[in-house]
Amino acid sequence: MAKHGFDIKKQTGFGTIAIACFILLYTPIFLLIIYSFNSGTSIAAWEGFSWRWYVSAWENEQVQDATVRSLVIAFWASAIATSVAVMAALATTRTPKFKGQTAAFAMINQPLMVPEIVTAVALLILFSVIKVATGYTGLLYLIIAHAAFCIPFAYLPIRARLQGMDLSLEQAAADLYASPFLVFRRVTLPQLWPGILAGAMLAFVISLDDVVITEFVKSAGQDTLPTYMLGQLRRVITPEINAISTVLLGISVFMVVAFTLLSKIRN
Amino acid sequence: MADLSTTVAKRASRTRWMLLAPALIILVLAASGPLLITLVYSFLTPGDYGGVVWKFSTDGWFNVFAQRDIFDDTLGWSDAHLSILWRSIKLSLMTTLACLFFGVPTAYFIATRPKQQRDMWMLLIMIPFWTNLLIRTFAILELIRNEGTINTLLLWLGIIDAPIQMLYTEGSILLGMLYVYLPLMVLPVYASMERLDFSLVEAGYDLYATRFQVLRRVIMPLVKPGVIAGSILVFVPSLGAYVTPRVMGGGNQLMLGNLIELQFGQGRNWPLGAALSITLLVIVMVALIFYVRTAGKEDAHHG
Amino acid sequence: MKKTVTALALVLAGPAFAEGELNLYNWGNYTSPEMITKFEEETGIKVTITDYDSNDTALAKIKAGGHGFDIVVPSGTYVPIFIKEGLLMESKPNEMENFKNVDPQWVDVEFDPGRNYTVPWQWGTVGVTVNTKTYTGDINTAAVVFDPPEELKGKINVTPEMNDVMQMAIHYVGGEQCTADKEVLMKVRDVLTAAKPHWLSMDYGMIEKYAAGDVAAGTNWNGASMRARVQNADIAFGYPQEGFSVWMDNAAILADAKNVDEAKTFLNFMMDPENAAMLSTFARYANGIVGSEEFMAEDLKTAPEIVVPAELKGAAYIARTCPPEASKLYTAIWTELQK
């Protein structure tokens, strides 16, 4: 590496752009956290420090339910979407061209292409018929709807990772009479992991942010955080949501730190 | 011998479709089903107060591109729809380029960190997205509005005398869209960059290539699948985007997503909304199929 | 962890339709939590609130069926559509015990004559909000938005409510509500197209921007204007003398409601002055129940945004459902405006 006296990994300006990128991502978040401690009712005019919005969020059952429901849906939807996307990616990548390949690719990416409002209205009509016929009005509708539009977000990064991934290791393992499943678990999966992680995380946040489809598919008592906020858009938005977002951020930062420490210990 | 290879091929084909099945089942139920309904609706008559009447009509499709002037009844191109369509395409392209400009170097930066740090950096990209989309957009808005943080700071420092109008411009929409779609670019690019073989880069330098040449001739071709995946993930959804352009652009000018929403809401013309959506779908579909065809050829070429 | 699992099982199972439940489907941030707590304590009925953000969304969802809601709160302009589509139950609120409290002017309303379906929730007006420090002229005119004075140009926000804006513009040029008269509409289009370049934005949620001074004028709801005034005393609400619309949101029981008795109890509860006052205190609008003022704070009772000046009362008109032919023309003008 030191052969030429310079770092071959360096690309001029890339570090600066990356840092700019992180500043861009975190400045609004920083502001959002500050306003969660606002003593006024505004998310944009600072009036002094207080915990009132944390207290009010703590006492507001509707908003807590909505937060938990958002997380539950996002968890299941991203888990389902990622699993089926891994399988689909394995089936459509690194294989000789097969009949229906283009169709399969278009099919998987279809949720990306239809504007949300259209899917939402159509799903409303479709699911209402099922709801009336079966009498079941639980969360499963939302989970399936979310899983569907999360699939391309999970599929594309996984597929990108798979493309051009070294086949020789898998072939070597297969030559050593490892079963296809064993090859997948021991050889393919570890190599594929960054793609799966990327896909799962994208699917998770895409589900977490969805408004329009949720608004149309939800039944009684099924507000998520975004639909709860959408309802407030025309009236007044208080820093309560900032407080909840800050708590969620705190949890995720804690998880990242724990994750990093764990992997350090393991190494 | 021929028999054997057909059996093997058949088995491979069966495995392939079995692997595809779960994804396809979910998609047929929650994506194709709705699409079919949309297609049918585009050929019906709008109901008086939303919804549709089961009477065949091609008015929805007719109105996508053409219109009869409500005052002098002349027939002409629907320039309102066309200019909205053009604005959406332009903005989505700009968003994609901005995401490429910021996303690729960031992905590269993460991919060149020590191995055990990479997951952490990637999580750092995602953490801001754990907050709510609307509240995040409002935070950006707060930063750039006339009486907002940046203008106040610049005024206080004496750099400017009067606030700069940043909010409700095309620039502010672009900033908002960049923020929303950035991870959709960074993650796929990172996923394909992470396995970059630096011995190839080193070989490039051994041949006296400049840094830019190495980037263009060695690195970019290797991470191309990720860049393409990222571009699709940014470009396509931003075509139909609706919350961000409305909040950051002040809603002065409609985007395609808002136009379609209007037809299903206050405009009460569901068939037109459905026809507009299918038009959008066809445009994207043609672009994607074109991509699959060319990418497929290239894959074969690389063998 | 165990709690999470239980919660998970509960969410997946969906809402139970046991005795003593009520599912309210309402605009977001529009239901007083104190009032709901009081209702739950008095009756033992558990209330679940689900939000919507527009009449059209609510209408589409209820029409599709299978939603599980008992009560909905549509605007007066949508009540006739709901009734015509057979979505509301004729629950006869006019025979309920507390109906005597309903303000007589809100009994024989055009959208539900004699109140066979609906109960008043909140009512308000669509007018203009102006920062009186920026503009010192007459604010009781739609001209501040449609023909803005120099000092307001580029500082105007118009709420993206097609019907509200169109009706305000129609009255501004001297037309009638819901008109389909092309001559009038041509004037409307010209006025709007000429005014549009002076508008900064067409968006909701402008309270902070009015208070901070980013926006100095615009069309607005009276309650939202009041919230901005509380933050900045320079903000005032004008009632356009050319005509301003009065709207009312109304609670009604759905035709396919599962908890009909509970829903009826709720409607009756709503017409009690003390309870209606709790609602107004929370949502900052008037309620149409006689005697509720007694339970309201002084600043709400006398707010200039709620008490319409006597000389402008004649300019008020009650918002009506426009026929589809008129709506079609409005959509065309509206799209053209935002192209």
Tab-separated table of N, CA, C and O in Angstrom, chain C residues 41 50 112 128 134 210 273 315:
chain	number	residue	atom	x	y	z
C	41	GLU	N	-65.311	8.059	31.827
C	41	GLU	CA	-65.579	7.911	33.262
C	41	GLU	C	-67.074	7.870	33.562
C	41	GLU	O	-67.533	7.102	34.403
C	50	THR	N	-59.452	7.407	15.765
C	50	THR	CA	-58.599	7.236	14.590
C	50	THR	C	-58.721	8.519	13.771
C	50	THR	O	-59.799	9.083	13.685
C	112	ASP	N	-78.702	19.119	6.559
C	112	ASP	CA	-79.426	18.096	7.313
C	112	ASP	C	-80.620	18.756	7.989
C	112	ASP	O	-80.617	18.986	9.197
C	128	VAL	N	-59.483	35.974	6.050
C	128	VAL	CA	-58.080	36.276	5.760
C	128	VAL	C	-57.350	36.641	7.048
C	128	VAL	O	-57.916	37.287	7.925
C	134	THR	N	-47.452	44.963	9.041
C	134	THR	CA	-47.001	45.045	7.653
C	134	THR	C	-47.985	45.838	6.808
C	134	THR	O	-47.596	46.624	5.950
C	210	TYR	N	-46.788	32.850	10.297
C	210	TYR	CA	-47.484	34.115	10.552
C	210	TYR	C	-46.878	34.793	11.773
C	210	TYR	O	-46.619	35.986	11.780
C	273	PRO	N	-73.870	21.352	27.218
C	273	PRO	CA	-73.061	22.583	27.116
C	273	PRO	C	-71.658	22.447	27.715
C	273	PRO	O	-70.688	22.921	27.116
C	315	ALA	N	-72.503	39.381	5.255
C	315	ALA	CA	-71.638	38.847	4.205
C	315	ALA	C	-71.417	37.343	4.355
C	315	ALA	O	-70.858	36.700	3.472
